[in-house]
Amino acid sequence: MSFLVKIREKAREVQKSVVLPEGTDERVITAAAKIVELGVARPIVLGHREDMERIANDLGISLRGVEVIEAKNPPKLETYAAKLAELRAKKGMTIEQAREILLNDPNFYGAMMVKMKDADAMVSGSDSPTADVLRAGLQIIGTRPGIKTVSSVFVMELTERQDTYGDVLLFGDCSVIPVPTAEQLADIAEASVVTAHNVVGMEGKVALMTFSTKGSAHHPDIDVVIEAGKILEERNVKFHYIAEVQADAAIVKSVAMKKCPESKVAGNANILIFPNLAAGNIGYKLVQRLAGANAYGPLIQGLAAPINDLSRGCSVDDIVNLVAITAVQAAE
Ligand code: ACO
């Protein structure tokens, strides 16, 4: 069974509400109708009711089952503004500023709905850059108790060579932290193992990758990855990992046998941690485009409630699928 079929099944079981704050986007309106039809979540769309109904009529779709929140005059504006001003008081935010932000930035209103438990999760980004969606999550939702780092993974579903590499690999962090410290790399590894378990049902075997394998080259950038491995050792984590490994040794058994035969993970890693955002972002896009892998995500991990980000080039199905995954995250 494909990753998507499994995810949609799980999402139907858990029945979470997911807010889509970009209800001015035709794709979001169409996706909301499809989410209801498939039963993968209870969509709440922030938009202008009359415009949405006109667009739905033109597209020949029904908005039955879609909860619409009027963005021009949102019902809980005052309650949310008071709470947002309280949350950001340390940054000097006044209630007037909070009201202004909530009226003008749908990502912030959507995130406040999640914060106030009026929605279980949020999916946004069809019409806003990643950083805007992330900032709403960071400033309003914040990290889970005991978690310092918010990061992300892509679920990479391979469409060929599954016999060699498995059906699904996780790639992290490809969208949040530009230059992670050793501690953040260790956090990304730990969070990715949790996501692998909760979302994919997979036991994570982690490779912290760089451009050397076990001392084959020396550079300050490599030292950061080695240090991340030491931190995982000190934390006494319960999953298998290898730190300081090249991508080929991480996933190709014959290469691993030559470069690091003593490792339990090398040659069959299923969570690939990139040393920085440039490598991760380029890496997942190359695998997606050149190897035809399906890339689901980025799935944001470490927030106290799930908020996920869409690409601005997303399709209706991309939105539906990310909502289903987000609903599953919300259930964990
Ligand atoms: N984990 C935990 N906390 C964080 C993180 C993080 N990764 N990043 C920021 N914070 C904290 C900040 O310290 C701040 O705390 P404070 O309110 O107590 O001061 C709070 O979260 C709010 O942060 P901001 O100042 O609003 O955000 P910041 O300027 O730090 O930017 C951001 C964070 C948006 C994630 C930034 O690192 C970024 O732009 N990352 C790259 C995003 C991107 O463009 N990705 C590539 C495209 S995605 C793709 O192709 C799939």
Tab-separated table of C-alpha atoms and ligand atoms in Angstrom:
chain	number	residue	atom	x	y	z
A	1	MET	CA	0.000	0.000	0.000
A	2	SER	CA	1.413	3.416	-0.922
A	3	PHE	CA	2.329	5.981	1.721
A	4	LEU	CA	-0.532	8.168	0.589
A	5	VAL	CA	-3.192	5.490	0.763
A	6	LYS	CA	-2.055	4.624	4.317
A	7	ILE	CA	-2.002	8.276	5.371
A	8	ARG	CA	-5.464	8.956	3.989
A	9	GLU	CA	-6.793	5.918	5.862
A	10	LYS	CA	-5.226	7.071	9.146
A	11	ALA	CA	-6.475	10.632	8.596
A	12	ARG	CA	-10.042	9.371	8.087
A	13	GLU	CA	-9.800	7.493	11.376
A	14	VAL	CA	-8.590	10.453	13.454
A	15	GLN	CA	-10.933	13.143	12.005
A	16	LYS	CA	-9.013	16.312	12.895
A	17	SER	CA	-9.937	19.889	12.027
A	18	VAL	CA	-7.397	21.694	9.863
A	19	VAL	CA	-7.514	25.416	9.161
A	20	LEU	CA	-6.585	26.624	5.665
A	21	PRO	CA	-6.083	30.390	6.016
A	22	GLU	CA	-5.698	31.159	2.309
A	23	GLY	CA	-9.335	30.998	1.241
A	24	THR	CA	-8.822	33.546	-1.513
A	25	ASP	CA	-6.911	30.897	-3.480
A	26	GLU	CA	-8.990	28.817	-5.916
A	27	ARG	CA	-6.822	25.752	-5.216
A	28	VAL	CA	-7.505	25.996	-1.484
A	29	ILE	CA	-11.271	26.241	-2.044
A	30	THR	CA	-11.204	23.236	-4.399
A	31	ALA	CA	-8.994	21.302	-1.970
A	32	ALA	CA	-11.356	22.024	0.935
A	33	ALA	CA	-14.258	20.512	-1.022
A	34	LYS	CA	-12.112	17.471	-1.884
A	35	ILE	CA	-11.034	17.053	1.753
A	36	VAL	CA	-14.700	16.826	2.735
A	37	GLU	CA	-15.423	14.413	-0.125
A	38	LEU	CA	-12.514	12.138	0.907
A	39	GLY	CA	-13.261	12.542	4.611
A	40	VAL	CA	-9.577	13.036	5.531
A	41	ALA	CA	-10.167	16.063	7.796
A	42	ARG	CA	-12.692	18.721	8.763
A	43	PRO	CA	-11.527	21.766	6.778
A	44	ILE	CA	-11.943	25.284	8.127
A	45	VAL	CA	-11.245	27.962	5.540
A	46	LEU	CA	-10.474	31.577	6.328
A	47	GLY	CA	-11.844	33.694	3.481
A	48	HIS	CA	-14.635	35.847	2.173
A	49	ARG	CA	-17.801	33.780	2.108
A	50	GLU	CA	-19.421	35.488	-0.907
A	51	ASP	CA	-16.244	35.280	-2.994
A	52	MET	CA	-15.715	31.654	-2.007
A	53	GLU	CA	-19.274	30.725	-2.926
A	54	ARG	CA	-18.965	32.490	-6.275
A	55	ILE	CA	-15.689	30.677	-7.029
A	56	ALA	CA	-17.176	27.355	-5.920
A	57	ASN	CA	-20.204	27.928	-8.178
A	58	ASP	CA	-17.975	28.767	-11.145
A	59	LEU	CA	-15.943	25.604	-10.500
A	60	GLY	CA	-19.061	23.495	-10.038
A	61	ILE	CA	-18.082	22.342	-6.548
A	62	SER	CA	-19.990	22.326	-3.293
A	63	LEU	CA	-18.766	23.905	-0.063
A	64	ARG	CA	-21.034	21.722	2.026
A	65	GLY	CA	-19.069	20.477	5.036
A	66	VAL	CA	-16.492	23.271	4.743
A	67	GLU	CA	-16.505	25.652	7.708
A	68	VAL	CA	-15.901	29.205	6.521
A	69	ILE	CA	-14.513	31.894	8.831
A	70	GLU	CA	-15.117	35.417	7.612
A	71	ALA	CA	-11.636	36.925	7.234
A	72	LYS	CA	-12.836	40.551	7.003
A	73	ASN	CA	-14.688	40.327	10.291
A	74	PRO	CA	-13.415	37.264	12.145
A	75	PRO	CA	-15.620	36.314	15.105
A	76	LYS	CA	-12.857	35.901	17.680
A	77	LEU	CA	-10.696	38.853	16.687
A	78	GLU	CA	-10.757	40.541	20.094
A	79	THR	CA	-10.077	37.370	22.097
A	80	TYR	CA	-7.254	36.376	19.762
A	81	ALA	CA	-5.753	39.897	19.741
A	82	ALA	CA	-5.632	39.927	23.544
A	83	LYS	CA	-3.933	36.530	23.616
A	84	LEU	CA	-1.460	37.392	20.830
A	85	ALA	CA	-0.478	40.640	22.589
A	86	GLU	CA	0.062	38.616	25.788
A	87	LEU	CA	2.187	36.021	23.945
A	88	ARG	CA	4.350	38.667	22.285
A	89	ALA	CA	4.409	41.126	25.212
A	90	LYS	CA	8.142	40.472	25.664
A	91	LYS	CA	8.614	41.871	22.128
A	92	GLY	CA	6.514	44.923	22.997
A	93	MET	CA	3.430	43.996	20.947
A	94	THR	CA	0.355	46.053	21.797
A	95	ILE	CA	-3.235	44.867	21.422
A	96	GLU	CA	-3.695	47.297	18.514
A	97	GLN	CA	-0.692	45.802	16.714
A	98	ALA	CA	-1.958	42.295	17.414
A	99	ARG	CA	-5.386	43.163	15.951
A	100	GLU	CA	-3.704	44.643	12.860
A	101	ILE	CA	-1.573	41.513	12.318
A	102	LEU	CA	-4.531	39.164	12.750
A	103	LEU	CA	-6.607	41.113	10.226
A	104	ASN	CA	-3.840	41.407	7.658
A	105	ASP	CA	-1.949	38.126	7.935
A	106	PRO	CA	-4.149	35.049	7.619
A	107	ASN	CA	-1.234	32.829	8.765
A	108	PHE	CA	-1.353	34.523	12.158
A	109	TYR	CA	-5.142	34.223	12.471
A	110	GLY	CA	-4.926	30.541	11.472
A	111	ALA	CA	-2.113	29.888	13.954
A	112	MET	CA	-4.140	31.603	16.691
A	113	MET	CA	-7.055	29.265	15.917
A	114	VAL	CA	-4.707	26.340	16.559
A	115	LYS	CA	-3.284	27.967	19.690
A	116	MET	CA	-6.794	28.555	21.079
A	117	LYS	CA	-7.839	25.002	20.138
A	118	ASP	CA	-10.438	26.203	17.625
A	119	ALA	CA	-8.589	24.028	15.085
A	120	ASP	CA	-6.287	21.040	15.557
A	121	ALA	CA	-3.735	22.080	12.934
A	122	MET	CA	-2.981	24.478	10.073
A	123	VAL	CA	-1.797	24.087	6.488
A	124	SER	CA	-0.787	27.273	4.670
A	125	GLY	CA	1.715	28.599	2.143
A	126	SER	CA	-0.045	28.359	-1.240
A	127	ASP	CA	0.120	32.134	-1.282
A	128	SER	CA	2.898	33.002	1.184
A	129	PRO	CA	6.610	32.243	1.526
A	130	THR	CA	7.786	29.483	3.862
A	131	ALA	CA	9.328	31.946	6.317
A	132	ASP	CA	5.942	33.693	6.867
A	133	VAL	CA	4.185	30.420	7.710
A	134	LEU	CA	7.065	29.331	9.959
A	135	ARG	CA	7.134	32.652	11.807
A	136	ALA	CA	3.410	32.399	12.610
A	137	GLY	CA	4.066	28.905	13.999
A	138	LEU	CA	7.171	29.901	15.944
A	139	GLN	CA	5.715	33.076	17.425
A	140	ILE	CA	2.250	31.745	18.278
A	141	ILE	CA	2.450	27.990	18.733
A	142	GLY	CA	6.057	27.694	19.916
A	143	THR	CA	7.912	24.478	20.607
A	144	ARG	CA	6.631	21.363	22.353
A	145	PRO	CA	7.543	21.081	26.017
A	146	GLY	CA	11.133	19.838	26.279
A	147	ILE	CA	11.894	20.613	22.593
A	148	LYS	CA	14.189	23.489	21.622
A	149	THR	CA	14.388	23.124	17.857
A	150	VAL	CA	11.770	23.400	15.141
A	151	SER	CA	12.880	21.652	11.970
A	152	SER	CA	11.406	19.689	9.089
A	153	VAL	CA	11.545	16.534	7.041
A	154	PHE	CA	10.362	15.502	3.628
A	155	VAL	CA	8.856	12.064	3.197
A	156	MET	CA	10.500	10.887	-0.016
A	157	GLU	CA	8.535	8.058	-1.602
A	158	LEU	CA	10.654	6.313	-4.200
A	159	THR	CA	9.000	5.266	-7.437
A	160	GLU	CA	11.851	3.020	-8.537
A	161	ARG	CA	14.663	0.936	-7.004
A	162	GLN	CA	12.561	0.306	-3.891
A	163	ASP	CA	14.163	-3.138	-3.667
A	164	THR	CA	17.519	-1.484	-3.020
A	165	TYR	CA	16.574	1.593	-1.028
A	166	GLY	CA	13.124	0.845	0.443
A	167	ASP	CA	9.821	2.592	-0.338
A	168	VAL	CA	10.235	5.633	1.854
A	169	LEU	CA	13.156	7.729	3.092
A	170	LEU	CA	13.013	10.833	5.274
A	171	PHE	CA	15.199	13.824	4.365
A	172	GLY	CA	15.839	16.548	6.964
A	173	ASP	CA	16.135	19.439	7.415
A	174	CYS	CA	15.323	20.797	3.964
A	175	SER	CA	13.340	23.894	4.858
A	176	VAL	CA	13.790	25.508	8.280
A	177	ILE	CA	17.270	25.996	9.806
A	178	PRO	CA	19.774	27.565	7.411
A	179	VAL	CA	22.966	26.639	9.319
A	180	PRO	CA	22.285	24.198	12.156
A	181	THR	CA	24.610	23.891	15.123
A	182	ALA	CA	25.736	20.439	16.303
A	183	GLU	CA	23.037	20.501	18.960
A	184	GLN	CA	20.387	21.433	16.401
A	185	LEU	CA	21.565	18.610	14.081
A	186	ALA	CA	21.158	16.183	16.967
A	187	ASP	CA	17.678	17.648	17.635
A	188	ILE	CA	16.746	17.271	13.958
A	189	ALA	CA	17.851	13.612	14.061
A	190	GLU	CA	15.797	12.899	17.189
A	191	ALA	CA	12.694	14.695	15.889
A	192	SER	CA	12.933	12.922	12.529
A	193	VAL	CA	12.920	9.516	14.224
A	194	VAL	CA	9.703	10.502	16.000
A	195	THR	CA	8.133	11.702	12.728
A	196	ALA	CA	9.219	8.480	10.983
A	197	HIS	CA	7.451	6.479	13.667
A	198	ASN	CA	4.306	8.607	13.940
A	199	VAL	CA	3.693	9.471	10.308
A	200	VAL	CA	5.289	6.644	8.307
A	201	GLY	CA	5.203	3.829	10.862
A	202	MET	CA	8.911	3.287	10.241
A	203	GLU	CA	11.778	2.564	12.627
A	204	GLY	CA	14.333	5.257	11.905
A	205	LYS	CA	17.968	4.504	11.067
A	206	VAL	CA	19.717	7.842	10.916
A	207	ALA	CA	22.668	9.004	8.825
A	208	LEU	CA	24.123	12.417	9.708
A	209	MET	CA	25.679	13.165	6.353
A	210	THR	CA	28.590	15.287	5.256
A	211	PHE	CA	31.388	15.090	2.685
A	212	SER	CA	33.577	12.612	4.563
A	213	THR	CA	33.116	9.153	6.054
A	214	LYS	CA	34.719	8.433	9.417
A	215	GLY	CA	37.769	10.653	9.056
A	216	SER	CA	38.298	10.462	5.275
A	217	ALA	CA	38.504	14.291	5.175
A	218	HIS	CA	38.935	17.095	7.698
A	219	HIS	CA	37.145	20.435	7.814
A	220	PRO	CA	35.369	22.580	10.421
A	221	ASP	CA	32.005	21.776	8.734
A	222	ILE	CA	32.667	18.063	9.249
A	223	ASP	CA	33.506	18.700	12.910
A	224	VAL	CA	29.962	20.015	13.472
A	225	VAL	CA	28.502	16.718	12.227
A	226	ILE	CA	30.922	14.667	14.347
A	227	GLU	CA	29.939	16.767	17.356
A	228	ALA	CA	26.257	16.100	16.627
A	229	GLY	CA	27.026	12.367	16.806
A	230	LYS	CA	28.727	12.860	20.189
A	231	ILE	CA	25.682	14.729	21.479
A	232	LEU	CA	23.405	11.849	20.432
A	233	GLU	CA	25.749	9.470	22.243
A	234	GLU	CA	25.633	11.595	25.409
A	235	ARG	CA	21.831	11.694	25.166
A	236	ASN	CA	21.883	7.901	25.013
A	237	VAL	CA	19.262	7.851	22.265
A	238	LYS	CA	17.507	4.562	21.590
A	239	PHE	CA	17.716	4.584	17.775
A	240	HIS	CA	20.612	3.541	15.524
A	241	TYR	CA	22.617	6.269	13.823
A	242	ILE	CA	25.899	7.034	12.139
A	243	ALA	CA	27.472	10.476	12.217
A	244	GLU	CA	29.953	11.673	9.604
A	245	VAL	CA	29.011	9.622	6.590
A	246	GLN	CA	28.791	10.384	2.872
A	247	ALA	CA	25.476	9.931	1.077
A	248	ASP	CA	26.633	6.872	-0.874
A	249	ALA	CA	27.921	5.089	2.219
A	250	ALA	CA	24.668	5.969	3.992
A	251	ILE	CA	22.422	4.172	1.493
A	252	VAL	CA	24.562	1.814	-0.659
A	253	LYS	CA	25.526	-1.417	1.085
A	254	SER	CA	28.582	-2.149	-1.074
A	255	VAL	CA	30.006	1.339	-0.447
A	256	ALA	CA	29.254	1.091	3.267
A	257	MET	CA	31.100	-2.247	3.399
A	258	LYS	CA	34.224	-0.501	2.109
A	259	LYS	CA	34.019	2.808	3.979
A	260	CYS	CA	32.534	1.934	7.362
A	261	PRO	CA	31.885	-1.832	7.641
A	262	GLU	CA	31.456	-1.657	11.431
A	263	SER	CA	28.301	0.539	11.217
A	264	LYS	CA	24.835	-1.011	11.680
A	265	VAL	CA	23.226	1.894	9.857
A	266	ALA	CA	25.542	2.642	6.929
A	267	GLY	CA	24.201	1.087	3.727
A	268	ASN	CA	20.612	0.979	4.958
A	269	ALA	CA	19.869	4.346	6.531
A	270	ASN	CA	16.285	5.518	6.031
A	271	ILE	CA	16.582	8.986	7.609
A	272	LEU	CA	19.108	11.205	5.879
A	273	ILE	CA	20.115	14.312	7.821
A	274	PHE	CA	21.818	16.986	5.724
A	275	PRO	CA	24.472	19.197	7.292
A	276	ASN	CA	22.712	22.440	6.338
A	277	LEU	CA	19.683	23.871	4.555
A	278	ALA	CA	21.473	24.483	1.249
A	279	ALA	CA	22.454	20.806	0.963
A	280	GLY	CA	19.058	19.578	2.176
A	281	ASN	CA	16.944	21.813	-0.015
A	282	ILE	CA	19.022	21.085	-3.119
A	283	GLY	CA	19.220	17.381	-2.262
A	284	TYR	CA	15.488	16.733	-1.952
A	285	LYS	CA	14.690	18.697	-5.112
A	286	LEU	CA	17.278	16.729	-7.126
A	287	VAL	CA	15.923	13.375	-5.942
A	288	GLN	CA	12.378	14.548	-6.644
A	289	ARG	CA	13.184	15.792	-10.162
A	290	LEU	CA	15.885	13.391	-11.356
A	291	ALA	CA	14.725	10.192	-9.682
A	292	GLY	CA	10.989	10.938	-9.908
A	293	ALA	CA	10.446	10.473	-6.171
A	294	ASN	CA	7.249	11.813	-4.590
A	295	ALA	CA	8.218	14.437	-2.015
A	296	TYR	CA	5.642	15.007	0.754
A	297	GLY	CA	6.290	17.931	3.024
A	298	PRO	CA	8.045	19.776	4.402
A	299	LEU	CA	6.566	18.335	7.593
A	300	ILE	CA	7.384	20.734	10.377
A	301	GLN	CA	8.442	18.981	13.572
A	302	GLY	CA	8.968	20.295	17.084
A	303	LEU	CA	6.009	22.706	17.236
A	304	ALA	CA	3.508	22.237	20.042
A	305	ALA	CA	0.779	21.662	17.405
A	306	PRO	CA	1.193	20.892	13.711
A	307	ILE	CA	1.523	23.665	11.186
A	308	ASN	CA	2.691	22.711	7.725
A	309	ASP	CA	3.804	24.730	4.776
A	310	LEU	CA	2.815	24.372	1.121
A	311	SER	CA	4.872	25.326	-1.873
A	312	ARG	CA	3.416	28.298	-3.774
A	313	GLY	CA	3.388	26.093	-6.870
A	314	CYS	CA	1.264	23.449	-5.121
A	315	SER	CA	-1.593	21.618	-6.796
A	316	VAL	CA	-4.995	20.868	-5.285
A	317	ASP	CA	-3.836	17.295	-4.582
A	318	ASP	CA	-0.707	18.598	-2.835
A	319	ILE	CA	-2.959	20.553	-0.459
A	320	VAL	CA	-5.281	17.594	0.153
A	321	ASN	CA	-2.340	15.266	0.831
A	322	LEU	CA	-0.561	17.673	3.174
A	323	VAL	CA	-3.811	18.206	5.083
A	324	ALA	CA	-4.154	14.420	5.497
A	325	ILE	CA	-0.556	14.122	6.771
A	326	THR	CA	-1.050	17.101	9.088
A	327	ALA	CA	-4.211	15.540	10.493
A	328	VAL	CA	-2.224	12.397	11.297
A	329	GLN	CA	0.487	14.513	12.986
A	330	ALA	CA	-2.229	16.243	15.027
A	331	ALA	CA	-3.386	12.888	16.357
A	332	GLU	CA	0.024	12.011	17.830
B	1	ACO	N1	13.508	26.416	16.310
B	1	ACO	C1	13.059	26.946	17.469
B	1	ACO	N2	12.878	28.276	17.639
B	1	ACO	C2	13.179	29.082	16.602
B	1	ACO	C3	13.658	28.577	15.364
B	1	ACO	C4	13.820	27.185	15.234
B	1	ACO	N3	14.245	26.598	14.106
B	1	ACO	N4	13.846	29.632	14.515
B	1	ACO	C5	13.503	30.735	15.207
B	1	ACO	N5	13.105	30.420	16.453
B	1	ACO	C6	12.604	31.290	17.515
B	1	ACO	C7	13.291	32.641	17.525
B	1	ACO	O1	14.458	32.581	18.305
B	1	ACO	C8	12.210	33.523	18.125
B	1	ACO	O2	12.176	33.373	19.526
B	1	ACO	P1	11.684	34.624	20.445
B	1	ACO	O3	10.326	34.985	19.975
B	1	ACO	O4	11.723	34.055	21.825
B	1	ACO	O5	12.690	35.700	20.194
B	1	ACO	C9	10.905	32.926	17.599
B	1	ACO	O6	11.224	31.585	17.212
B	1	ACO	C10	10.320	33.679	16.444
B	1	ACO	O7	11.287	33.730	15.440
B	1	ACO	P2	11.395	34.922	14.412
B	1	ACO	O8	12.375	35.927	14.933
B	1	ACO	O9	10.028	35.407	14.105
B	1	ACO	O10	11.951	34.180	13.139
B	1	ACO	P3	13.427	34.141	12.629
B	1	ACO	O11	13.759	35.458	12.041
B	1	ACO	O12	14.337	33.537	13.656
B	1	ACO	O13	13.259	33.144	11.387
B	1	ACO	C11	12.769	31.218	10.143
B	1	ACO	C12	12.901	31.801	11.539
B	1	ACO	C13	11.627	31.923	9.404
B	1	ACO	C14	12.418	29.755	10.281
B	1	ACO	C15	14.117	31.421	9.369
B	1	ACO	O14	15.107	30.634	9.959
B	1	ACO	C16	14.032	31.094	7.900
B	1	ACO	O15	13.690	31.953	7.091
B	1	ACO	N6	14.374	29.833	7.494
B	1	ACO	C17	14.436	29.435	6.103
B	1	ACO	C18	13.054	29.250	5.501
B	1	ACO	C19	13.160	29.054	4.024
B	1	ACO	O16	13.155	30.014	3.278
B	1	ACO	N7	13.262	27.772	3.572
B	1	ACO	C20	13.513	27.416	2.200
B	1	ACO	C21	12.302	27.197	1.368
B	1	ACO	S1	11.325	25.825	1.873
B	1	ACO	C22	11.291	24.750	0.592
B	1	ACO	O17	11.849	24.879	-0.439
B	1	ACO	C23	10.512	23.515	0.820
